[in-house]
Amino acid sequence: MLVTFPNMGNVAFAARALCQGLKIPYVMPEKNNKDTLRRGSFYAPEEICLPFKVMLGNFLECIEKGADTILFVGSCGPCRFGEYCELHMKILRRLGYGNVNIVVADFSPEIGIDALRHRIAAISDKSPVGKLEKLKAVKNAMIIEALCDRLDRIAYEMAGYEVNRGTCKRLMYEYKAKILESKEPDETIAMLRGYLRKFGEVKTDLSLDPVKIAIIGEIYTVIDPFSNLYIEEKLMDLGASSSRMLTPTWWVKDLVMKPVKLNSPNINRAARKYMPFPVGGHGKECIGEAVLAAKKGMDGAIQILPLGCMPEVISKAILPSIRRDYSFPFMTLIVDEVTGEAGINTRLEAFLDMLGSIKKRGGSGRKHNLTKMEPAGSLLRRCANEADRKELFFE
Ligand code: SF4
């Protein structure tokens, strides 16, 4: 058995660590690139959303390298995600890869816990290690995911405050490259912890007060830099500070807490007035995040969605109400395989210019009370105090 998995931001690092811990041979998917997308788009239905096409491209590349088992997560919908795995299987069969097994970890109650256990066993039974080591492998994979998400968050937010422009981006590239060099999950964890320390030493100037942007939208396109045309890195280059709530770590926590209805209470509460019912995907989360960003005192938000993404199209229609109620500016970026990077760059620069001038004029005149919320950028203000900085980065 040679396992592979889609390249979805930091998730691929965690999946790689899981295979290392279970001592199961694996094929690491290439960093998503234009060829991956071109290949996926060629065989995918034209109207399907971007994540499907990129993932299909990943699978085809890895199958050619010998992979015969694909690890994937699934759901029963209500958006197209519910159809992903069936459609992937159908296309792969048609292309002559009927021998490839797709193991779908589907946590929806419709599938049932027994079916889920059976699917997980299809992988874990092939592992030569004992039960305790298997548990450790899962734990390490989760730690690596959480550390990567945390480091990314610090890098994106801190970039607006760094004294030497480019330091955070350089550190981010470094740890991502080093993950691929490490041989063991324990080694990866130690290395990532070291980078937490390095971020703690980055020279920052809290008086810079950069434009602060919330990244909201469809989860795959916000966590996969290639799909969103590296928008967070572009914001780093432009000296802005950005943050997003949707990360793979958030997704796991949300999934675990959902059965007891304790998932993301802050987001759900914030979204209730505008969207009382879920509409599939993370449409509700997009609305909740937008409201929270406005209340936190962020300067604006960028919604990213793949062309034709049903849940995000609904959210897009609601965002103008939030703009009106909170005087909170939004920009929407719709991405697919023909999205031009130059157009995105121009829109991004124009949006930042607009936010910068609103900021200079003394803000958008929002009337709501910000004092109960933690203001954006407080992560770094707390860093000004060395003791706090330790607490924040060295735990
Ligand atoms: S959330 Fe949108 S992009 Fe993601 S699978 Fe559903 S329809 Fe497609």
mmCIF file of C-alpha atoms and ligand atoms in Angstrom:
data_model
loop_
_atom_site.group_PDB
_atom_site.id
_atom_site.type_symbol
_atom_site.label_atom_id
_atom_site.label_comp_id
_atom_site.label_asym_id
_atom_site.label_seq_id
_atom_site.Cartn_x
_atom_site.Cartn_y
_atom_site.Cartn_z
ATOM 1 C CA MET A 1 0.000 0.000 0.000
ATOM 2 C CA LEU A 2 1.312 3.439 -0.968
ATOM 3 C CA VAL A 3 -0.816 6.177 0.567
ATOM 4 C CA THR A 4 -1.364 9.712 -0.619
ATOM 5 C CA PHE A 5 -3.592 12.653 0.312
ATOM 6 C CA PRO A 6 -4.606 16.006 -1.165
ATOM 7 C CA ASN A 7 -2.436 19.058 -0.609
ATOM 8 C CA MET A 8 -4.663 21.369 1.441
ATOM 9 C CA GLY A 9 -2.448 23.954 3.089
ATOM 10 C CA ASN A 10 -0.912 22.636 6.291
ATOM 11 C CA VAL A 11 -3.109 19.519 6.297
ATOM 12 C CA ALA A 12 -0.607 17.767 4.033
ATOM 13 C CA PHE A 13 2.106 18.254 6.703
ATOM 14 C CA ALA A 14 -0.098 16.622 9.334
ATOM 15 C CA ALA A 15 -1.043 13.752 6.997
ATOM 16 C CA ARG A 16 2.628 13.224 6.204
ATOM 17 C CA ALA A 17 3.461 13.085 9.925
ATOM 18 C CA LEU A 18 0.634 10.606 10.469
ATOM 19 C CA CYS A 19 2.032 8.263 7.801
ATOM 20 C CA GLN A 20 5.528 8.651 9.269
ATOM 21 C CA GLY A 21 4.227 7.805 12.752
ATOM 22 C CA LEU A 22 2.260 4.802 11.481
ATOM 23 C CA LYS A 23 5.266 3.742 9.396
ATOM 24 C CA ILE A 24 3.111 3.518 6.290
ATOM 25 C CA PRO A 25 4.760 4.365 2.956
ATOM 26 C CA TYR A 26 3.328 7.506 1.391
ATOM 27 C CA VAL A 27 3.651 9.847 -1.570
ATOM 28 C CA MET A 28 3.781 13.505 -0.586
ATOM 29 C CA PRO A 29 1.750 15.563 -3.089
ATOM 30 C CA GLU A 30 3.596 18.338 -4.886
ATOM 31 C CA LYS A 31 3.030 21.878 -3.712
ATOM 32 C CA ASN A 32 -0.095 22.948 -5.631
ATOM 33 C CA ASN A 33 0.872 24.635 -8.874
ATOM 34 C CA LYS A 34 -0.497 25.569 -12.283
ATOM 35 C CA ASP A 35 0.173 22.100 -13.706
ATOM 36 C CA THR A 36 -1.756 20.453 -10.868
ATOM 37 C CA LEU A 37 -4.730 22.691 -11.578
ATOM 38 C CA ARG A 38 -4.441 22.359 -15.352
ATOM 39 C CA ARG A 39 -4.476 18.588 -15.120
ATOM 40 C CA GLY A 40 -7.374 18.502 -12.634
ATOM 41 C CA SER A 41 -9.414 20.974 -14.696
ATOM 42 C CA PHE A 42 -8.888 18.905 -17.833
ATOM 43 C CA TYR A 43 -10.637 15.851 -16.404
ATOM 44 C CA ALA A 44 -13.081 17.494 -13.983
ATOM 45 C CA PRO A 45 -16.597 18.639 -14.918
ATOM 46 C CA GLU A 46 -16.361 22.252 -16.087
ATOM 47 C CA GLU A 47 -18.852 23.616 -13.567
ATOM 48 C CA ILE A 48 -17.386 21.928 -10.478
ATOM 49 C CA CYS A 49 -15.679 24.179 -7.912
ATOM 50 C CA LEU A 50 -11.939 24.881 -7.793
ATOM 51 C CA PRO A 51 -10.994 22.647 -4.797
ATOM 52 C CA PHE A 52 -12.261 19.580 -6.657
ATOM 53 C CA LYS A 53 -10.047 20.362 -9.638
ATOM 54 C CA VAL A 54 -6.913 20.996 -7.587
ATOM 55 C CA MET A 55 -7.444 17.805 -5.571
ATOM 56 C CA LEU A 56 -7.998 15.736 -8.703
ATOM 57 C CA GLY A 57 -4.734 17.152 -10.041
ATOM 58 C CA ASN A 58 -3.006 16.093 -6.779
ATOM 59 C CA PHE A 59 -4.395 12.561 -7.036
ATOM 60 C CA LEU A 60 -3.343 12.110 -10.649
ATOM 61 C CA GLU A 61 0.203 13.308 -9.939
ATOM 62 C CA CYS A 62 0.554 10.992 -6.947
ATOM 63 C CA ILE A 63 -0.988 7.978 -8.712
ATOM 64 C CA GLU A 64 1.619 8.362 -11.437
ATOM 65 C CA LYS A 65 4.252 8.156 -8.703
ATOM 66 C CA GLY A 66 2.802 4.847 -7.557
ATOM 67 C CA ALA A 67 0.172 5.775 -4.945
ATOM 68 C CA ASP A 68 -2.662 3.247 -4.747
ATOM 69 C CA THR A 69 -4.587 4.520 -1.705
ATOM 70 C CA ILE A 70 -5.981 8.024 -1.237
ATOM 71 C CA LEU A 71 -6.831 9.404 2.194
ATOM 72 C CA PHE A 72 -9.602 11.947 2.077
ATOM 73 C CA VAL A 73 -12.309 13.522 4.210
ATOM 74 C CA GLY A 74 -15.928 13.590 3.123
ATOM 75 C CA SER A 75 -19.357 14.850 4.021
ATOM 76 C CA CYS A 76 -22.950 14.375 2.956
ATOM 77 C CA GLY A 77 -23.298 17.942 1.748
ATOM 78 C CA PRO A 78 -25.453 19.944 1.350
ATOM 79 C CA CYS A 79 -22.960 21.578 -1.025
ATOM 80 C CA ARG A 80 -20.923 19.826 -3.733
ATOM 81 C CA PHE A 81 -18.430 18.575 -1.187
ATOM 82 C CA GLY A 82 -20.889 15.735 -0.545
ATOM 83 C CA GLU A 83 -20.335 14.579 -4.137
ATOM 84 C CA TYR A 84 -16.568 14.982 -4.239
ATOM 85 C CA CYS A 85 -15.479 11.476 -3.389
ATOM 86 C CA GLU A 86 -18.015 9.681 -5.635
ATOM 87 C CA LEU A 87 -17.076 11.931 -8.518
ATOM 88 C CA HIS A 88 -13.338 11.519 -7.909
ATOM 89 C CA MET A 89 -13.765 7.724 -7.890
ATOM 90 C CA LYS A 90 -15.782 7.806 -11.097
ATOM 91 C CA ILE A 91 -13.221 9.936 -12.929
ATOM 92 C CA LEU A 92 -10.288 7.836 -11.716
ATOM 93 C CA ARG A 93 -12.066 4.636 -12.818
ATOM 94 C CA ARG A 94 -12.725 6.125 -16.233
ATOM 95 C CA LEU A 95 -9.055 7.034 -16.548
ATOM 96 C CA GLY A 96 -8.095 3.434 -15.872
ATOM 97 C CA TYR A 97 -7.194 3.814 -12.205
ATOM 98 C CA GLY A 98 -9.911 1.467 -10.922
ATOM 99 C CA ASN A 99 -7.332 -0.205 -8.639
ATOM 100 C CA VAL A 100 -6.891 2.996 -6.593
ATOM 101 C CA ASN A 101 -8.675 2.831 -3.272
ATOM 102 C CA ILE A 102 -10.128 6.064 -1.813
ATOM 103 C CA VAL A 103 -10.509 5.894 1.962
ATOM 104 C CA VAL A 104 -12.985 8.586 2.991
ATOM 105 C CA ALA A 105 -13.080 9.663 6.626
ATOM 106 C CA ASP A 106 -16.680 10.832 6.670
ATOM 107 C CA PHE A 107 -17.835 11.988 10.094
ATOM 108 C CA SER A 108 -21.475 12.608 9.206
ATOM 109 C CA PRO A 109 -24.044 10.656 11.250
ATOM 110 C CA GLU A 110 -25.616 9.316 8.032
ATOM 111 C CA ILE A 111 -22.501 7.168 7.491
ATOM 112 C CA GLY A 112 -22.402 5.868 11.067
ATOM 113 C CA ILE A 113 -19.589 5.216 13.472
ATOM 114 C CA ASP A 114 -19.151 1.556 12.429
ATOM 115 C CA ALA A 115 -18.555 2.467 8.796
ATOM 116 C CA LEU A 116 -16.091 5.157 9.890
ATOM 117 C CA ARG A 117 -14.223 2.659 12.110
ATOM 118 C CA HIS A 118 -14.108 0.190 9.251
ATOM 119 C CA ARG A 119 -12.624 2.825 6.930
ATOM 120 C CA ILE A 120 -10.016 3.915 9.458
ATOM 121 C CA ALA A 121 -9.088 0.266 10.018
ATOM 122 C CA ALA A 122 -8.355 -0.068 6.283
ATOM 123 C CA ILE A 123 -5.340 2.188 6.906
ATOM 124 C CA SER A 124 -4.385 1.460 10.504
ATOM 125 C CA ASP A 125 -4.397 -2.341 9.989
ATOM 126 C CA LYS A 126 -1.602 -1.921 7.469
ATOM 127 C CA SER A 127 0.570 -0.175 10.046
ATOM 128 C CA PRO A 128 3.216 -2.393 11.666
ATOM 129 C CA VAL A 129 3.280 -0.365 14.929
ATOM 130 C CA GLY A 130 1.411 -1.100 18.169
ATOM 131 C CA LYS A 131 -1.745 0.604 19.468
ATOM 132 C CA LEU A 132 0.094 3.085 21.664
ATOM 133 C CA GLU A 133 2.336 4.171 18.817
ATOM 134 C CA LYS A 134 -0.709 4.599 16.590
ATOM 135 C CA LEU A 135 -2.280 6.900 19.143
ATOM 136 C CA LYS A 136 0.974 8.811 19.422
ATOM 137 C CA ALA A 137 1.073 9.155 15.631
ATOM 138 C CA VAL A 138 -2.405 10.724 15.612
ATOM 139 C CA LYS A 139 -1.503 13.011 18.522
ATOM 140 C CA ASN A 140 1.728 14.156 16.843
ATOM 141 C CA ALA A 141 -0.082 14.841 13.567
ATOM 142 C CA MET A 142 -2.568 17.044 15.436
ATOM 143 C CA ILE A 143 0.220 18.877 17.268
ATOM 144 C CA ILE A 144 2.020 19.544 13.981
ATOM 145 C CA GLU A 145 -1.162 20.872 12.412
ATOM 146 C CA ALA A 146 -1.813 23.140 15.402
ATOM 147 C CA LEU A 147 1.775 24.428 15.448
ATOM 148 C CA CYS A 148 1.750 25.175 11.713
ATOM 149 C CA ASP A 149 -1.578 26.999 11.973
ATOM 150 C CA ARG A 150 -0.329 28.984 14.926
ATOM 151 C CA LEU A 151 2.927 29.935 13.263
ATOM 152 C CA ASP A 152 1.042 31.022 10.145
ATOM 153 C CA ARG A 153 -1.287 33.148 12.231
ATOM 154 C CA ILE A 154 1.614 34.838 13.991
ATOM 155 C CA ALA A 155 3.460 35.409 10.693
ATOM 156 C CA TYR A 156 0.464 36.940 8.906
ATOM 157 C CA GLU A 157 -0.476 39.174 11.810
ATOM 158 C CA MET A 158 3.049 40.163 12.773
ATOM 159 C CA ALA A 159 4.053 41.055 9.189
ATOM 160 C CA GLY A 160 2.338 44.439 9.496
ATOM 161 C CA TYR A 161 4.439 45.317 12.553
ATOM 162 C CA GLU A 162 7.856 43.980 11.589
ATOM 163 C CA VAL A 163 10.700 46.491 11.465
ATOM 164 C CA ASN A 164 12.568 44.684 8.680
ATOM 165 C CA ARG A 165 10.037 44.009 5.950
ATOM 166 C CA GLY A 166 10.051 40.379 4.839
ATOM 167 C CA THR A 167 11.340 38.789 8.074
ATOM 168 C CA CYS A 168 8.080 36.987 8.890
ATOM 169 C CA LYS A 169 7.667 35.734 5.344
ATOM 170 C CA ARG A 170 11.219 34.419 5.290
ATOM 171 C CA LEU A 171 10.708 32.564 8.579
ATOM 172 C CA MET A 172 7.436 31.129 7.266
ATOM 173 C CA TYR A 173 9.088 29.805 4.104
ATOM 174 C CA GLU A 174 11.903 28.377 6.217
ATOM 175 C CA TYR A 175 9.762 26.284 8.538
ATOM 176 C CA LYS A 176 7.599 25.013 5.692
ATOM 177 C CA ALA A 177 10.693 23.861 3.794
ATOM 178 C CA LYS A 178 12.195 22.262 6.904
ATOM 179 C CA ILE A 179 9.044 20.226 7.582
ATOM 180 C CA LEU A 180 9.629 18.412 4.306
ATOM 181 C CA GLU A 181 13.212 17.634 5.316
ATOM 182 C CA SER A 182 12.382 16.137 8.705
ATOM 183 C CA LYS A 183 12.337 12.365 9.043
ATOM 184 C CA GLU A 184 10.275 11.943 12.216
ATOM 185 C CA PRO A 185 7.216 13.726 13.673
ATOM 186 C CA ASP A 186 9.113 14.401 16.937
ATOM 187 C CA GLU A 187 11.844 16.136 14.962
ATOM 188 C CA THR A 188 9.211 18.250 13.140
ATOM 189 C CA ILE A 189 7.580 19.266 16.415
ATOM 190 C CA ALA A 190 10.902 20.329 17.960
ATOM 191 C CA MET A 191 11.761 22.340 14.853
ATOM 192 C CA LEU A 192 8.374 24.109 14.795
ATOM 193 C CA ARG A 193 8.659 24.973 18.478
ATOM 194 C CA GLY A 194 12.035 26.487 17.685
ATOM 195 C CA TYR A 195 10.336 28.733 15.125
ATOM 196 C CA LEU A 196 7.810 29.899 17.721
ATOM 197 C CA ARG A 197 10.850 31.088 19.626
ATOM 198 C CA LYS A 198 12.295 32.765 16.527
ATOM 199 C CA PHE A 199 9.056 34.671 15.941
ATOM 200 C CA GLY A 200 9.258 35.830 19.543
ATOM 201 C CA GLU A 201 12.559 37.504 18.643
ATOM 202 C CA VAL A 202 11.363 39.320 15.490
ATOM 203 C CA LYS A 203 11.806 43.089 15.854
ATOM 204 C CA THR A 204 8.409 44.751 15.765
ATOM 205 C CA ASP A 205 7.220 48.324 16.023
ATOM 206 C CA LEU A 206 3.755 48.507 17.533
ATOM 207 C CA SER A 207 3.367 52.149 16.547
ATOM 208 C CA LEU A 208 3.188 51.167 12.859
ATOM 209 C CA ASP A 209 -0.546 50.492 13.169
ATOM 210 C CA PRO A 210 -0.919 48.724 9.802
ATOM 211 C CA VAL A 211 -4.151 48.085 7.925
ATOM 212 C CA LYS A 212 -5.733 44.992 9.474
ATOM 213 C CA ILE A 213 -7.635 42.656 7.245
ATOM 214 C CA ALA A 214 -9.759 39.608 8.039
ATOM 215 C CA ILE A 215 -9.655 36.774 5.520
ATOM 216 C CA ILE A 216 -13.020 35.061 5.301
ATOM 217 C CA GLY A 217 -14.728 32.692 2.870
ATOM 218 C CA GLU A 218 -14.658 29.117 1.650
ATOM 219 C CA ILE A 219 -12.358 26.996 3.785
ATOM 220 C CA TYR A 220 -10.269 25.286 1.087
ATOM 221 C CA THR A 221 -9.539 28.482 -0.800
ATOM 222 C CA VAL A 222 -8.626 30.388 2.350
ATOM 223 C CA ILE A 223 -6.241 27.724 3.657
ATOM 224 C CA ASP A 224 -4.593 26.823 0.337
ATOM 225 C CA PRO A 225 -2.259 29.656 -0.724
ATOM 226 C CA PHE A 226 -2.109 28.520 -4.356
ATOM 227 C CA SER A 227 -5.909 28.609 -4.715
ATOM 228 C CA ASN A 228 -6.186 32.117 -3.293
ATOM 229 C CA LEU A 229 -3.238 33.357 -5.377
ATOM 230 C CA TYR A 230 -1.107 33.746 -2.243
ATOM 231 C CA ILE A 231 -3.236 36.584 -1.008
ATOM 232 C CA GLU A 232 -1.975 36.456 2.575
ATOM 233 C CA GLU A 233 1.609 36.636 1.357
ATOM 234 C CA LYS A 234 0.732 39.545 -0.907
ATOM 235 C CA LEU A 235 -0.716 41.334 2.127
ATOM 236 C CA MET A 236 2.542 40.667 3.990
ATOM 237 C CA ASP A 237 4.479 42.263 1.119
ATOM 238 C CA LEU A 238 2.190 45.278 1.210
ATOM 239 C CA GLY A 239 2.816 45.772 4.928
ATOM 240 C CA ALA A 240 -0.696 44.802 6.026
ATOM 241 C CA SER A 241 -1.586 42.581 8.945
ATOM 242 C CA SER A 242 -4.099 39.815 8.242
ATOM 243 C CA SER A 243 -5.857 37.150 10.232
ATOM 244 C CA ARG A 244 -8.335 34.377 9.612
ATOM 245 C CA MET A 245 -10.289 32.132 11.916
ATOM 246 C CA LEU A 246 -10.776 29.157 9.588
ATOM 247 C CA THR A 247 -7.832 26.797 9.849
ATOM 248 C CA PRO A 248 -7.604 22.998 9.768
ATOM 249 C CA THR A 249 -7.157 23.073 13.566
ATOM 250 C CA TRP A 250 -10.366 25.081 13.883
ATOM 251 C CA TRP A 251 -12.098 22.586 11.558
ATOM 252 C CA VAL A 252 -11.141 19.621 13.767
ATOM 253 C CA LYS A 253 -12.288 21.397 16.952
ATOM 254 C CA ASP A 254 -15.539 22.420 15.274
ATOM 255 C CA LEU A 255 -16.148 18.850 14.113
ATOM 256 C CA VAL A 256 -15.531 17.375 17.555
ATOM 257 C CA MET A 257 -17.817 19.875 19.315
ATOM 258 C CA LYS A 258 -20.632 19.744 16.746
ATOM 259 C CA PRO A 259 -22.459 16.684 18.133
ATOM 260 C CA VAL A 260 -22.901 18.483 21.487
ATOM 261 C CA LYS A 261 -23.742 21.770 19.744
ATOM 262 C CA LEU A 262 -20.805 23.572 21.333
ATOM 263 C CA ASN A 263 -18.936 24.249 18.107
ATOM 264 C CA SER A 264 -17.675 27.772 17.498
ATOM 265 C CA PRO A 265 -20.233 29.492 19.783
ATOM 266 C CA ASN A 266 -18.794 32.975 19.121
ATOM 267 C CA ILE A 267 -19.080 32.632 15.348
ATOM 268 C CA ASN A 268 -22.587 31.155 15.508
ATOM 269 C CA ARG A 269 -23.777 33.873 17.881
ATOM 270 C CA ALA A 270 -22.356 36.613 15.674
ATOM 271 C CA ALA A 271 -23.939 35.138 12.524
ATOM 272 C CA ARG A 272 -27.400 34.469 14.011
ATOM 273 C CA LYS A 273 -28.961 37.819 13.131
ATOM 274 C CA TYR A 274 -28.004 37.567 9.454
ATOM 275 C CA MET A 275 -28.033 33.819 8.873
ATOM 276 C CA PRO A 276 -29.936 31.786 11.461
ATOM 277 C CA PHE A 277 -29.560 28.482 9.553
ATOM 278 C CA PRO A 278 -26.506 26.772 8.073
ATOM 279 C CA VAL A 279 -26.421 26.889 4.262
ATOM 280 C CA GLY A 280 -23.693 24.307 3.722
ATOM 281 C CA GLY A 281 -19.940 24.685 3.412
ATOM 282 C CA HIS A 282 -18.843 27.440 5.783
ATOM 283 C CA GLY A 283 -21.302 30.094 4.649
ATOM 284 C CA LYS A 284 -22.517 30.738 8.178
ATOM 285 C CA GLU A 285 -18.968 30.944 9.493
ATOM 286 C CA CYS A 286 -18.155 33.530 6.822
ATOM 287 C CA ILE A 287 -20.943 35.759 8.112
ATOM 288 C CA GLY A 288 -20.013 35.224 11.763
ATOM 289 C CA GLU A 289 -16.354 35.990 11.072
ATOM 290 C CA ALA A 290 -17.306 39.168 9.195
ATOM 291 C CA VAL A 291 -19.341 40.434 12.148
ATOM 292 C CA LEU A 292 -16.597 39.521 14.629
ATOM 293 C CA ALA A 293 -13.956 41.229 12.481
ATOM 294 C CA ALA A 294 -16.032 44.420 12.380
ATOM 295 C CA LYS A 295 -16.548 44.304 16.147
ATOM 296 C CA LYS A 296 -12.861 43.644 16.797
ATOM 297 C CA GLY A 297 -11.927 46.824 15.000
ATOM 298 C CA MET A 298 -10.346 45.283 11.908
ATOM 299 C CA ASP A 299 -10.186 47.721 8.986
ATOM 300 C CA GLY A 300 -11.828 45.489 6.382
ATOM 301 C CA ALA A 301 -12.356 41.933 5.190
ATOM 302 C CA ILE A 302 -11.645 39.959 2.042
ATOM 303 C CA GLN A 303 -14.028 37.162 1.166
ATOM 304 C CA ILE A 304 -12.505 34.457 -1.040
ATOM 305 C CA LEU A 305 -14.682 31.934 -2.828
ATOM 306 C CA PRO A 306 -14.408 29.544 -5.735
ATOM 307 C CA LEU A 307 -16.579 30.353 -8.750
ATOM 308 C CA GLY A 308 -20.042 28.877 -8.275
ATOM 309 C CA CYS A 309 -19.593 28.033 -4.573
ATOM 310 C CA MET A 310 -23.221 27.953 -3.440
ATOM 311 C CA PRO A 311 -22.774 28.643 0.327
ATOM 312 C CA GLU A 312 -20.376 31.535 -0.253
ATOM 313 C CA VAL A 313 -22.604 33.080 -2.911
ATOM 314 C CA ILE A 314 -25.331 33.245 -0.261
ATOM 315 C CA SER A 315 -22.896 34.846 2.200
ATOM 316 C CA LYS A 316 -21.814 37.320 -0.450
ATOM 317 C CA ALA A 317 -25.413 38.483 -0.778
ATOM 318 C CA ILE A 318 -25.593 39.079 2.996
ATOM 319 C CA LEU A 319 -22.273 40.907 3.434
ATOM 320 C CA PRO A 320 -23.688 44.269 2.219
ATOM 321 C CA SER A 321 -26.055 44.247 5.234
ATOM 322 C CA ILE A 322 -23.064 43.877 7.541
ATOM 323 C CA ARG A 323 -21.269 46.630 5.620
ATOM 324 C CA ARG A 324 -24.287 48.879 6.209
ATOM 325 C CA ASP A 325 -24.751 48.005 9.900
ATOM 326 C CA TYR A 326 -21.079 48.264 10.865
ATOM 327 C CA SER A 327 -19.654 50.604 8.198
ATOM 328 C CA PHE A 328 -17.267 47.761 7.507
ATOM 329 C CA PRO A 329 -15.662 47.485 4.039
ATOM 330 C CA PHE A 330 -15.468 44.177 2.163
ATOM 331 C CA MET A 331 -13.852 42.962 -0.978
ATOM 332 C CA THR A 332 -14.862 39.694 -2.651
ATOM 333 C CA LEU A 333 -12.436 37.635 -4.714
ATOM 334 C CA ILE A 334 -13.835 34.850 -6.859
ATOM 335 C CA VAL A 335 -11.214 32.330 -7.930
ATOM 336 C CA ASP A 336 -11.112 29.610 -10.571
ATOM 337 C CA GLU A 337 -8.621 28.251 -13.074
ATOM 338 C CA VAL A 338 -8.801 31.330 -15.302
ATOM 339 C CA THR A 339 -8.464 33.985 -12.583
ATOM 340 C CA GLY A 340 -5.740 36.433 -13.575
ATOM 341 C CA GLU A 341 -3.186 37.360 -10.938
ATOM 342 C CA ALA A 342 -2.574 40.887 -12.278
ATOM 343 C CA GLY A 343 -6.235 41.823 -11.830
ATOM 344 C CA ILE A 344 -6.207 40.532 -8.254
ATOM 345 C CA ASN A 345 -3.041 42.504 -7.455
ATOM 346 C CA THR A 346 -4.575 45.732 -8.724
ATOM 347 C CA ARG A 347 -7.795 45.227 -6.785
ATOM 348 C CA LEU A 348 -5.872 44.339 -3.653
ATOM 349 C CA GLU A 349 -3.698 47.448 -3.814
ATOM 350 C CA ALA A 350 -6.734 49.641 -4.460
ATOM 351 C CA PHE A 351 -8.595 48.080 -1.525
ATOM 352 C CA LEU A 352 -5.627 48.614 0.801
ATOM 353 C CA ASP A 353 -5.276 52.229 -0.353
ATOM 354 C CA MET A 354 -8.935 52.809 0.402
ATOM 355 C CA LEU A 355 -8.669 51.226 3.860
ATOM 356 C CA GLY A 356 -5.502 53.218 4.561
ATOM 357 C CA SER A 357 -7.183 56.516 3.729
ATOM 358 C CA ILE A 358 -10.259 55.651 5.826
ATOM 359 C CA LYS A 359 -7.890 54.885 8.690
ATOM 360 C CA LYS A 360 -6.060 58.203 8.242
ATOM 361 C CA ARG A 361 -9.349 60.071 8.339
ATOM 362 C CA GLY A 362 -9.967 58.529 11.738
ATOM 363 C CA GLY A 363 -11.873 55.356 10.847
ATOM 364 C CA SER A 364 -15.189 54.577 9.280
ATOM 365 C CA GLY A 365 -17.198 56.132 12.089
ATOM 366 C CA ARG A 366 -18.426 52.851 13.484
ATOM 367 C CA LYS A 367 -20.849 53.414 16.320
ATOM 368 C CA HIS A 368 -20.734 50.056 18.076
ATOM 369 C CA ASN A 369 -18.873 49.508 21.301
ATOM 370 C CA LEU A 370 -15.477 47.912 20.791
ATOM 371 C CA THR A 371 -14.447 47.891 24.412
ATOM 372 C CA LYS A 372 -15.867 44.449 25.171
ATOM 373 C CA MET A 373 -13.950 42.859 22.322
ATOM 374 C CA GLU A 374 -10.253 42.156 22.130
ATOM 375 C CA PRO A 375 -9.014 44.697 19.570
ATOM 376 C CA ALA A 376 -7.222 43.442 16.494
ATOM 377 C CA GLY A 377 -3.453 43.537 16.875
ATOM 378 C CA SER A 378 -3.663 42.905 20.604
ATOM 379 C CA LEU A 379 -1.724 39.696 20.082
ATOM 380 C CA LEU A 380 1.251 41.863 19.279
ATOM 381 C CA ARG A 381 0.579 44.588 21.803
ATOM 382 C CA ARG A 382 0.735 41.925 24.471
ATOM 383 C CA CYS A 383 4.061 40.880 22.944
ATOM 384 C CA ALA A 384 5.491 44.228 23.917
ATOM 385 C CA ASN A 385 5.764 42.839 27.381
ATOM 386 C CA GLU A 386 8.531 40.246 27.420
ATOM 387 C CA ALA A 387 6.812 38.074 30.026
ATOM 388 C CA ASP A 388 3.614 37.996 28.013
ATOM 389 C CA ARG A 389 5.583 37.271 24.923
ATOM 390 C CA LYS A 390 6.987 34.173 26.587
ATOM 391 C CA GLU A 391 3.561 33.076 27.712
ATOM 392 C CA LEU A 392 2.245 33.541 24.233
ATOM 393 C CA PHE A 393 4.965 31.883 22.227
ATOM 394 C CA PHE A 394 6.787 29.497 24.511
ATOM 395 C CA GLU A 395 4.015 27.478 26.110
HETATM 396 S S1 SF4 B 1 -18.072 24.965 0.003
HETATM 397 FE FE1 SF4 B 1 -18.196 25.747 -2.085
HETATM 398 S S2 SF4 B 1 -16.217 25.316 -2.977
HETATM 399 FE FE2 SF4 B 1 -16.362 24.074 -1.160
HETATM 400 S S3 SF4 B 1 -17.186 22.141 -1.926
HETATM 401 FE FE3 SF4 B 1 -18.937 23.358 -1.277
HETATM 402 S S4 SF4 B 1 -19.625 24.398 -3.136
HETATM 403 FE FE4 SF4 B 1 -17.551 23.649 -3.526
#
